[in-house]
Every structure is written in structure tokens, then in C-alpha cells.
CSV table of C-alpha atoms in Angstrom, one decimal:
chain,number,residue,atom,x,y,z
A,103,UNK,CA,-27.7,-11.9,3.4
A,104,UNK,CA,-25.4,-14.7,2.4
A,105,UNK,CA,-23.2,-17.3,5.2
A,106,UNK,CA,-20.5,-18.7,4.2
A,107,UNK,CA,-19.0,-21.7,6.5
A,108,UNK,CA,-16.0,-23.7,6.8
A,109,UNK,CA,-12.1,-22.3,8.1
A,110,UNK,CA,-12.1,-18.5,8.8
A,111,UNK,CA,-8.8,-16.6,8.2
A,112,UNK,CA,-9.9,-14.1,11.0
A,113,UNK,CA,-8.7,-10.9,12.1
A,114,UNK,CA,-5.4,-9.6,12.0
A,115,UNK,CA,-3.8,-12.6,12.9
A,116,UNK,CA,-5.5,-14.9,10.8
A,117,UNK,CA,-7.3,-17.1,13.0
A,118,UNK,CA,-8.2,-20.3,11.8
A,119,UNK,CA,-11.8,-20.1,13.0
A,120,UNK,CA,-14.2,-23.5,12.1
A,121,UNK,CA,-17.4,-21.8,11.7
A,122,UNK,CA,-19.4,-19.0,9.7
A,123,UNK,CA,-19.1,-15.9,8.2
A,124,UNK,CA,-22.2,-13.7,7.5
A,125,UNK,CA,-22.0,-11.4,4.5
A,126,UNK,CA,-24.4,-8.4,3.9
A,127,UNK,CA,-24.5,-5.7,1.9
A,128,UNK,CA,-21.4,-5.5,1.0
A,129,UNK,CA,-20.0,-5.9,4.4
A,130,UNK,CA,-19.4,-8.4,7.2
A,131,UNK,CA,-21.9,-8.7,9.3
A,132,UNK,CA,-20.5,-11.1,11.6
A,133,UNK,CA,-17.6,-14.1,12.4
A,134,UNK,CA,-18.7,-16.8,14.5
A,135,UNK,CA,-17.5,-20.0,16.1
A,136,UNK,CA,-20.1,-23.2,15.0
A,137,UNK,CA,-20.4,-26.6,13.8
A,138,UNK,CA,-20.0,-27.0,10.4
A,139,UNK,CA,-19.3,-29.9,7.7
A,140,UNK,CA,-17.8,-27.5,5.0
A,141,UNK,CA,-13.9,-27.8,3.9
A,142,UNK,CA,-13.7,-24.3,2.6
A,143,UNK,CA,-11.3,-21.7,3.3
A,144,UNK,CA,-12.4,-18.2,3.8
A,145,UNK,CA,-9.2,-15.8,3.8
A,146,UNK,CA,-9.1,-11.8,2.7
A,147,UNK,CA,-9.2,-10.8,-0.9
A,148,UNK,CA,-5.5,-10.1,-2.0
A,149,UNK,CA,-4.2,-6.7,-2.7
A,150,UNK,CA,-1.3,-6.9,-5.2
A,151,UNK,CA,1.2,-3.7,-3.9
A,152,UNK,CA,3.2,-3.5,-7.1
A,153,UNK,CA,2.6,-4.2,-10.6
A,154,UNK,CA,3.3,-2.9,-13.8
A,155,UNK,CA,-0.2,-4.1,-15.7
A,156,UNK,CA,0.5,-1.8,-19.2
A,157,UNK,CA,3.7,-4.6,-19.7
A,158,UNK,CA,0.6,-7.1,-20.7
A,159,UNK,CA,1.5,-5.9,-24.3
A,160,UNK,CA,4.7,-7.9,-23.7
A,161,UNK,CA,5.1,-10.9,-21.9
A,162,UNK,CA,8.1,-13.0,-21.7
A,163,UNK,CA,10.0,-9.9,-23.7
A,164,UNK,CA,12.9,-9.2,-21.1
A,165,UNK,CA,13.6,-13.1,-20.9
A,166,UNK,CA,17.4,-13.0,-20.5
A,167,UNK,CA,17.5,-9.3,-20.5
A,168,UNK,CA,19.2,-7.0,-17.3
A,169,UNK,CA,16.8,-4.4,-15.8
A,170,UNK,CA,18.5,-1.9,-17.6
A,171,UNK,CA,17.9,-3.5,-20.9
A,172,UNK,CA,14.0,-4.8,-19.9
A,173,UNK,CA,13.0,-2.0,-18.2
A,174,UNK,CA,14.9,1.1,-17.3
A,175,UNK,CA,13.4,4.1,-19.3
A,176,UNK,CA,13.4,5.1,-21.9
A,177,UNK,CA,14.7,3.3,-24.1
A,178,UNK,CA,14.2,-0.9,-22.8
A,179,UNK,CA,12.9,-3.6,-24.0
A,180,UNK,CA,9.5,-2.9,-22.1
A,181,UNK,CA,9.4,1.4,-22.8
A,182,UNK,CA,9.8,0.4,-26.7
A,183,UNK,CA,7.3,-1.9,-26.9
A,184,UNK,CA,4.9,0.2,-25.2
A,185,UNK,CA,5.4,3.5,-27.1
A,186,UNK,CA,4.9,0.7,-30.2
A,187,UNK,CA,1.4,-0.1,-29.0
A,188,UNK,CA,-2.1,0.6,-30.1
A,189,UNK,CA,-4.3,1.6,-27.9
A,190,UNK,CA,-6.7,-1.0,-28.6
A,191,UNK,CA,-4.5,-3.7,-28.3
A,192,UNK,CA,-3.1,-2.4,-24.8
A,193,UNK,CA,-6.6,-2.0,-23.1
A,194,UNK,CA,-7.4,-5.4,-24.4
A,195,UNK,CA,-4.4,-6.9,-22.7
A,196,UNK,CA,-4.1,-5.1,-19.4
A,197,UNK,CA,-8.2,-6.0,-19.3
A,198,UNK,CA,-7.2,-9.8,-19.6
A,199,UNK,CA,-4.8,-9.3,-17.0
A,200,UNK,CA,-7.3,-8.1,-14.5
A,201,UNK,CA,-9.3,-10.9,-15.1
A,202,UNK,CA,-7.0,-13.0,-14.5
A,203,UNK,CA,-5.9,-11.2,-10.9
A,204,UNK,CA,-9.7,-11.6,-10.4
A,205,UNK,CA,-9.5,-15.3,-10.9
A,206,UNK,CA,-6.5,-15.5,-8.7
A,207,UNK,CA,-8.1,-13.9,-5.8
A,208,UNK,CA,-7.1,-10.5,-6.2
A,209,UNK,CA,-9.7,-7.6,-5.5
A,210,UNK,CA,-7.2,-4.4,-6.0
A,211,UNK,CA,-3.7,-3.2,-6.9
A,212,UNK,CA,-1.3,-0.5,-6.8
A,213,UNK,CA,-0.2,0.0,-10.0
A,214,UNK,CA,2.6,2.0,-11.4
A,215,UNK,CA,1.0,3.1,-14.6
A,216,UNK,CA,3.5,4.5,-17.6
A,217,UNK,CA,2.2,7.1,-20.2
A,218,UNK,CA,1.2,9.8,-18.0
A,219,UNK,CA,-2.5,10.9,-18.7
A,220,UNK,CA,-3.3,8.5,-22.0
A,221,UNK,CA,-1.5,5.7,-19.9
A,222,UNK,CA,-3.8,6.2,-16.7
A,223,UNK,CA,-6.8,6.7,-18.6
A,224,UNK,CA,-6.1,3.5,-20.4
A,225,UNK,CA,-5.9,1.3,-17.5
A,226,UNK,CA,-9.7,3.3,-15.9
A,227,UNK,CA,-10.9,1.7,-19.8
A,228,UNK,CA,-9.6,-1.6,-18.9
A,229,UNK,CA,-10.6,-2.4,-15.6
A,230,UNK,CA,-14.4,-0.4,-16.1
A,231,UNK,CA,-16.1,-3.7,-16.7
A,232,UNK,CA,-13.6,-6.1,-14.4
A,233,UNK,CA,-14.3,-6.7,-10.3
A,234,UNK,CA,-10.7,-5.7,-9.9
A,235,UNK,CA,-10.1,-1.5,-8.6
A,236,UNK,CA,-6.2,-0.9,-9.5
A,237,UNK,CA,-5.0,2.1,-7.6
A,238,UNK,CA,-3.3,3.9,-10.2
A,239,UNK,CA,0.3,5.9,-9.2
A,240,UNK,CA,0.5,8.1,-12.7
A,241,UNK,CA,3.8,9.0,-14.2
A,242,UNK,CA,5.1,11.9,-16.6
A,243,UNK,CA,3.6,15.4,-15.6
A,244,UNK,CA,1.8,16.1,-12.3
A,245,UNK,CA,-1.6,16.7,-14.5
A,246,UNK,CA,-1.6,12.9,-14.6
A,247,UNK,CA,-3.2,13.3,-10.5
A,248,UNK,CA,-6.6,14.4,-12.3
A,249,UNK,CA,-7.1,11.0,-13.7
A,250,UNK,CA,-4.6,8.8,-11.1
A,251,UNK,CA,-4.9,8.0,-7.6
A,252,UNK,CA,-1.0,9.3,-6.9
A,253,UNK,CA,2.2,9.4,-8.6
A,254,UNK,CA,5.0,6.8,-9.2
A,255,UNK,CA,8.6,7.8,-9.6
A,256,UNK,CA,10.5,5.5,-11.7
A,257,UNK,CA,13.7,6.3,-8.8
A,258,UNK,CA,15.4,9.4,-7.8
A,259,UNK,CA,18.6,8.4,-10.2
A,260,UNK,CA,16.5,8.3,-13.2
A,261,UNK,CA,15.0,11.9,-12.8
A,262,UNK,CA,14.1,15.0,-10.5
A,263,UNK,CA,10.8,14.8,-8.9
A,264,UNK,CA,10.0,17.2,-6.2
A,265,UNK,CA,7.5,18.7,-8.4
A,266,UNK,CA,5.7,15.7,-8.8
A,267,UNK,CA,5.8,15.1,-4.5
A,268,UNK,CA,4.7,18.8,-3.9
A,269,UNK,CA,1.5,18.4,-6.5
A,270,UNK,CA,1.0,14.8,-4.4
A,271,UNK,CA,1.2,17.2,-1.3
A,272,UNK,CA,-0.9,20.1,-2.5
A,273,UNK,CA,-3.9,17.3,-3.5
A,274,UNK,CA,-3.4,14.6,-0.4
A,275,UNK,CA,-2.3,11.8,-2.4
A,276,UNK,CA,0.5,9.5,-1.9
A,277,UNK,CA,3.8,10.0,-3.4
A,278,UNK,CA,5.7,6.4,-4.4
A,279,UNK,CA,9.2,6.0,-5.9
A,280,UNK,CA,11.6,2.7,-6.6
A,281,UNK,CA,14.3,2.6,-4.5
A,282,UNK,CA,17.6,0.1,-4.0
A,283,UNK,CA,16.3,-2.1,-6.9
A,284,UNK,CA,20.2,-2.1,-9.1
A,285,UNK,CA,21.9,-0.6,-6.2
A,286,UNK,CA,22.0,1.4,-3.2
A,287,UNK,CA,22.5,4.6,-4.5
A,288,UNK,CA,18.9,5.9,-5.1
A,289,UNK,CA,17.6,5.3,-1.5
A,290,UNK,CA,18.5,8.4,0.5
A,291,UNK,CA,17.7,11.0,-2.7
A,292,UNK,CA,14.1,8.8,-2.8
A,293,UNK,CA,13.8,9.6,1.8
A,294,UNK,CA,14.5,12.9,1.2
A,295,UNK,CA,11.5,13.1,-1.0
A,296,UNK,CA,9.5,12.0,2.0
A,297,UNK,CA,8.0,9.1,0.2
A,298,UNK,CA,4.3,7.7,0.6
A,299,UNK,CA,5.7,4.0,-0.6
A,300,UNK,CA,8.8,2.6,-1.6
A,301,UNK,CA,9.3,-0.2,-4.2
A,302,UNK,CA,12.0,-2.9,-3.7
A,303,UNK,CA,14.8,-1.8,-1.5
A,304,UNK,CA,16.7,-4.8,-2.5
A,305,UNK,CA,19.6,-3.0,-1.5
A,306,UNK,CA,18.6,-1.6,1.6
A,307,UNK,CA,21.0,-1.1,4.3
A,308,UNK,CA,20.3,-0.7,8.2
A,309,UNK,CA,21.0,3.7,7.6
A,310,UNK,CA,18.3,3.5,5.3
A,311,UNK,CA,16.3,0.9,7.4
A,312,UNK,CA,16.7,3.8,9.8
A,313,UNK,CA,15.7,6.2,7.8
A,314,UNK,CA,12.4,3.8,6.7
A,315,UNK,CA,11.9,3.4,10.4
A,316,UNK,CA,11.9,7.5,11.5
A,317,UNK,CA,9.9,8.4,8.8
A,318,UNK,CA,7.0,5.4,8.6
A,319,UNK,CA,7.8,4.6,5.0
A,320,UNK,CA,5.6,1.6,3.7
A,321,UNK,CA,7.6,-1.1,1.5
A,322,UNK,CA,6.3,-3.3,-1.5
A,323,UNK,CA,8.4,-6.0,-2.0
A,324,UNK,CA,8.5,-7.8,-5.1
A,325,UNK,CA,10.9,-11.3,-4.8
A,326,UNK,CA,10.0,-13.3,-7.7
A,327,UNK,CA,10.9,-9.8,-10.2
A,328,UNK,CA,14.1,-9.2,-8.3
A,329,UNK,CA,15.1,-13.0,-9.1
A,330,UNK,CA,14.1,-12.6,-13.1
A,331,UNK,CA,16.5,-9.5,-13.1
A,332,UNK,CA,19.4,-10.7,-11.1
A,333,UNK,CA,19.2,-7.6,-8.8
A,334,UNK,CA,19.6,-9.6,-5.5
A,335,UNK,CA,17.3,-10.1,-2.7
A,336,UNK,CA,15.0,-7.5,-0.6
A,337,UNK,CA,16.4,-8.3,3.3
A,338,UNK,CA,12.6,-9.0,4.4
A,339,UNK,CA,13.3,-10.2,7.8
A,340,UNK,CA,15.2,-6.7,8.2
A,341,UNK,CA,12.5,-4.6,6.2
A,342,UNK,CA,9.9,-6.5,8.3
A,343,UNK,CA,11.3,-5.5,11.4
A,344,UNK,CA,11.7,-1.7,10.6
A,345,UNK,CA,8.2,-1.2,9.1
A,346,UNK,CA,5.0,-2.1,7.3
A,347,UNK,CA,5.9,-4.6,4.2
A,348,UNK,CA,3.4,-5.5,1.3
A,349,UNK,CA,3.8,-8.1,-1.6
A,350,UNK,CA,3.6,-7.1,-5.1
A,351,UNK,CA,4.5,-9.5,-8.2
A,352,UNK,CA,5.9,-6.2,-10.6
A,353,UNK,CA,6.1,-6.3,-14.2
A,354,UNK,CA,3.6,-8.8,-15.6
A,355,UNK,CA,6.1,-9.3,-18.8
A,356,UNK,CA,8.2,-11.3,-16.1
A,357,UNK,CA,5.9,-12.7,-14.3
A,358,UNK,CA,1.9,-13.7,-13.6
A,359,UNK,CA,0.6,-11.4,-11.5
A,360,UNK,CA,-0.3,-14.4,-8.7
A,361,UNK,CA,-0.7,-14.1,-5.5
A,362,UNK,CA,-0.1,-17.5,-4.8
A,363,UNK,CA,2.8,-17.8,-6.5
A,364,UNK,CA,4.2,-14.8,-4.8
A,365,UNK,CA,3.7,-15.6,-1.2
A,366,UNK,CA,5.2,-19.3,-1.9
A,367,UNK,CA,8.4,-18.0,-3.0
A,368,UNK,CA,8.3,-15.3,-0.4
A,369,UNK,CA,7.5,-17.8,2.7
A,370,UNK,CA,10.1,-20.8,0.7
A,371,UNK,CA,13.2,-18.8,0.6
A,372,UNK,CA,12.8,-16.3,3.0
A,373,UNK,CA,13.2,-15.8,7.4
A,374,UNK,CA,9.1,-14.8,7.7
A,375,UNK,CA,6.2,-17.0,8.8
A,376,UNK,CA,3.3,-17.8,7.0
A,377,UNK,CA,1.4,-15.3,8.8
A,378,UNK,CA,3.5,-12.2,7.9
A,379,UNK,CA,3.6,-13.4,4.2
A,380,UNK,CA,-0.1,-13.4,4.3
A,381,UNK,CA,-0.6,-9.9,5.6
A,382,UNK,CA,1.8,-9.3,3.2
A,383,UNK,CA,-0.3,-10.2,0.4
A,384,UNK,CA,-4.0,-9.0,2.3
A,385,UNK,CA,-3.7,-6.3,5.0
A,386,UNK,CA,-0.2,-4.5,4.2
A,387,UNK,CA,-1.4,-3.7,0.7
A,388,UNK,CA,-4.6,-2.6,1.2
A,389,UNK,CA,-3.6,-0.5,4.8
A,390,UNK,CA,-1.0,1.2,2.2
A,391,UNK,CA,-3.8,2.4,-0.3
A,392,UNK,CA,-6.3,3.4,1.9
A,393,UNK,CA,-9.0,0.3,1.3
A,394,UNK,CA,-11.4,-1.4,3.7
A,395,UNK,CA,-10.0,-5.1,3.0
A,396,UNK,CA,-7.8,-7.0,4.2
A,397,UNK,CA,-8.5,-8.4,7.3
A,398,UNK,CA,-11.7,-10.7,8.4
A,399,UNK,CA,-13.7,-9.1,10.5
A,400,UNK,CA,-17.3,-7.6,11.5
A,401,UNK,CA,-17.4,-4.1,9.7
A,402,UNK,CA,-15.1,-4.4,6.7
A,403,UNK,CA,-15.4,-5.1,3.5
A,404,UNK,CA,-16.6,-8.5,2.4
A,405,UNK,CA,-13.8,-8.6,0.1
A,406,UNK,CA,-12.6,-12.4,0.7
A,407,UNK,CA,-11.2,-15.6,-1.9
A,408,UNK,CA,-13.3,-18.8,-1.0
A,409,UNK,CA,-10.7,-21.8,-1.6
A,410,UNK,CA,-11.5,-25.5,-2.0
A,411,UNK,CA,-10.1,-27.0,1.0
A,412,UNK,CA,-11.2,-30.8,-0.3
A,413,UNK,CA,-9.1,-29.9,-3.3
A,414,UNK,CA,-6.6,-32.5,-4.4
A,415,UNK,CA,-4.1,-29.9,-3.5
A,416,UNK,CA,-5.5,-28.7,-0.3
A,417,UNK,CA,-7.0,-31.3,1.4
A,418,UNK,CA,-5.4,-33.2,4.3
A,419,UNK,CA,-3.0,-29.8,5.2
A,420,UNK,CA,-2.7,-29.4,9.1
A,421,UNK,CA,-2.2,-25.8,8.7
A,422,UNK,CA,-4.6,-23.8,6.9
A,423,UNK,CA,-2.9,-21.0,7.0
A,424,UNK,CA,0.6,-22.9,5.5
A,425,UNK,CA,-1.5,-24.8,3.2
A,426,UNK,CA,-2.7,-21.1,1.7
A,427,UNK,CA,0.4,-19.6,1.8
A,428,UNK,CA,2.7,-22.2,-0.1
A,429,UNK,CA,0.6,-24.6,-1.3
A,430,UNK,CA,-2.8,-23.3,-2.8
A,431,UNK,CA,-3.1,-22.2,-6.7
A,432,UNK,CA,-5.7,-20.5,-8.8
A,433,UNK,CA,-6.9,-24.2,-9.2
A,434,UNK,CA,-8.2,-24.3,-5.3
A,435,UNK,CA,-10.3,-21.0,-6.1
A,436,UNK,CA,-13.5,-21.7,-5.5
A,437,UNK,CA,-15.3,-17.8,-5.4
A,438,UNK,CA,-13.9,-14.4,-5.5
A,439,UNK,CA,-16.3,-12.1,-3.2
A,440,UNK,CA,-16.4,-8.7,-2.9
């Protein structure tokens, strides 16, 4: 049995609770109000809901580039430089990576793995001896479900995939596509394929909020990415309001995959509260791939980031919740449980 004590980010609604949390086996045992000296803050492991983690072979690549030239396959900056890899050299760097995500508080993430089969199987190498579980949505030929956890769509412009949803179908795994990323145009062909998750909708308009709405689509948003390419901004007040909303950081050759750095941009230039960019980053994420995280609470998963609240950052904040939202960095990380 472990206790940890200081300020609790409990529940749902992230609480600020002045107590202690009791950790065992694995799980919480129990989150209760007491007396306590400690200055820590106790907040749900992240969950990362979109990243790109093979694009560790390339970072800073696409500086300058359009999505089209950095990304778009098959031919962009980031496809080229992948197909130019060696295996060795890719594990290596995805590995480092997760090890950093660790460091940064984050436990899992859903990434969008390129390469089909090899490119799957090269991320399960990668994160085998690192504490961080990437969900993995394959690409290329439906055979990529026996090693992946689901299947990402590059976008319904790019491609025709209702192969790919019906083998997602057939096996009970989720089905995710981008959508609204350079434009509207890709939105209603990606609804029709009655979607698991969508990626971006930066271009989202209130028929295809509708749309999100009647069918219970999950969204990963992904601000900081969307500013590198110069594709706009997601409407996350209106994508908030129509459904569930994660926080993913995207291709790591544009940008650390951080947490922190991600919900301070989100909760800076955006209409959301602290609150919802946090559940952004914790619950939304992991309610969206199935995981028992996320939230604070007796029962779950001790999956939690303990953060220095006596930092030189952190200390003297009057909202803990704020304070971890847009101020705190990998600097205030004082244990990653779980």
C-alpha cells in the first residue's frame, strides 16, 4: 500500500481535495479529506489522443512546409523520410519519444501508426520496455488489426476505406479517420463511414457538428499542429458543446508530444475553462480508447502525475487546477505512477 498526500484532482470534476490518496495494487483504494503539510499535486496520468510517434525519425523536417508538402501521403516530407528509415534507427527514436511522454506525465496514447504491419509491429518493439501503452490505429491493409488495436484512415479524400471500417466492424475495434484538417470537404464522406474517432475537424461546420452530435462521434483535437501547418483553428467551444473532445499533440516532427504544452495553448487561446482542457488531456482520451484512467477516484487505475507544487513555477498559484493547466512543465514532475 502506498499514500500519497497533498492537492487531489478528484473525480470527474477535478476537485481540489487537501488530503490523501491510498494507492494499492495497482488501484485506488481510497480519496480522503485530511490534514496534511505536503504541497503536491495529484492529477490523472495524461492520455495523448493523437500522435504520430514513427515522425521521431524527423523532427523539425516540415519547418516551413504546408501539410501537403510535410505530411500528405505519399509522397511528403514526413512519408519520404520514413520509407528512408532503418528499422533500427526508427524503434530507437519512437522509444525515446515514449520516454519522454513518460517523463511528461503521459501513461498512454492513440497513435496513428504508418507502415501497416512492419509499422505497428515497430512501435509494440519500442514501447516493450517503456511504462507508456500506445494504442496503436494501423494503416495500409486491414491484416494490420492482428497486430494493432484499430485502424487509422489518413481522410476519406485521400482514399476509399470501407473495407478497412467493415474488418474494424467484423473484429470490434474502433475505426478512426482525419477529417476537416485542409478543408471541409472530407467530413461528410468520413460520417458516412460511421467513424469510431475523428482527428481535427478544423473545418467543422454546425451540419457536420450535427452530424458528430447524432451519431456520438468522439473528437481529438490537436491546436498546436493545426497552427505549425496554417490549416486554421478546430471551433472547440462548438466541438465541445456537440460531443466528447480529447487533446492530442499530432506529429512529433512538429511538435513535443507535451501535455503541458498542449493544454496551455488550448486553455490561452481558446473559449474552454481549465477544467474541460484537463479532461481534455485525462478522461476524454482515455474514455475514447477503452482505459481505466483518467479520472481520481476509488476503483480506477492508479494511473496519476505527482507535481511539485513548492516548485519555483508552481508555488503560490490560487488555482491548482489553472496552475496545472497553463502553467506547470515537465520541470514540476515530481513521479509518474501507474
Amino acid at each position: 500500500m502506498e499514500e500519497l498526500t497533498g492537492t487531489i484532482l478528484a473525480g470527474e470534476s477535478f476537485e481540489p481535495i487537501r488530503g490523501r490518496l491510498v494507492v494499492e495494487d495497482g488501484r485506488i483504494e481510497a480519496v480522503e479529506e485530511t490534514d496534511t503539510s505536503s504541497d503536491d499535486i495529484v492529477l490523472p496520468a495524461f492520455v495523448n489522443a493523437h500522435t504520430h510517434i514513427g515522425d521521431s525519425v524527423a523532427k523539425e523536417a516540415a519547418v516551413g512546409l504546408s501539410l501537403d508538402e510535410a505530411v500528405a501521403p505519399p509522397n511528403s516530407r514526413k512519408h519520404r523520410r520514413l520509407a528512408a528509415a532503418d528499422r533500427d534507427d526508427l524503434v530507437a527514436a519512437m522509444r525515446r519519444t515514449l520516454r519522454y511522454m513518460r517523463q511528461t506525465g503521459t501513461v498512454s496514447c492513440l497513435d496513428f501508426r504508418e507502415n501497416g504491419v512492419y509499422g505497428a509491429r515497430a512501435l509494440r518493439d519500442a514501447a516493450e520496455p517503456v511504462a507508456v501503452d500506445p494504442f496503436i490505429f494501423g494503416s495500409d491493409d486491414p491484416a494490420v488489426l492482428d497486430v494493432a488495436d484499430g485502424y487509422g484512415a489518413s481522410g476519406a479524400n485521400d482514399n476509399e476505406f470501407s473495407t478497412q471500417r467493415a474488418a474494424c466492424t467484423e473484429r470490434g475495434v474502433p475505426f478512426a479517420i482525419h477529417a476537416g484538417e485542409p478543408d471541409a470537404t472530407d467530413i461528410h464522406p468520413a460520417l458516412d463511414l460511421d467513424p469510431d474517432l475523428l482527428v481535427h475537424m478544423v473545418h467543422a461546420e454546425r451540419e457536420h457538428l450535427d452530424r458528430v452530435a447524432s451519431q456520438s462521434v468522439p473528437i481529438a483535437v490537436c491546436p498546436r499542429a493545426n497552427t505549425v501547418l496554417g490549416v486554421g483553428d478546430a471551433p472547440l467551444r462548438s466541438l465541445l458543446d456537440h460531443t466528447t473532445v480529447a487533446l492530442g499533440t499530432d506529429n512529433v516532427m512538429l511538435n513535443s508530444p507535451s501535455m503541458f504544452r498542449e493544454m496551455a495553448d488550448a486553455a490561452k487561446r481558446f473559449d474552454v475553462t481549465d477544467r474541460e482542457v484537463l479532461r481534455m488531456a485525462t478522461t476524454a482520451g482515455a474514455e475514447i480508447a477503452g482505459l481505466d484512467c483518467g479520472v481520481i477516484e476509488p476503483g480506477r487505475r492508479a494511473a496519476l502525475v505527482v507535481l511539485d507544487g513548492a516548485s519555483n513555477n508552481l508555488a503560490d498559484s490560487v488555482d491548482p487546477v489553472a496552475s496545472v493547466v497553463r502553467r506547470a512543465s515537465a520541470l514540476d514532475v515530481k513521479r509518474v505512477i501507474g
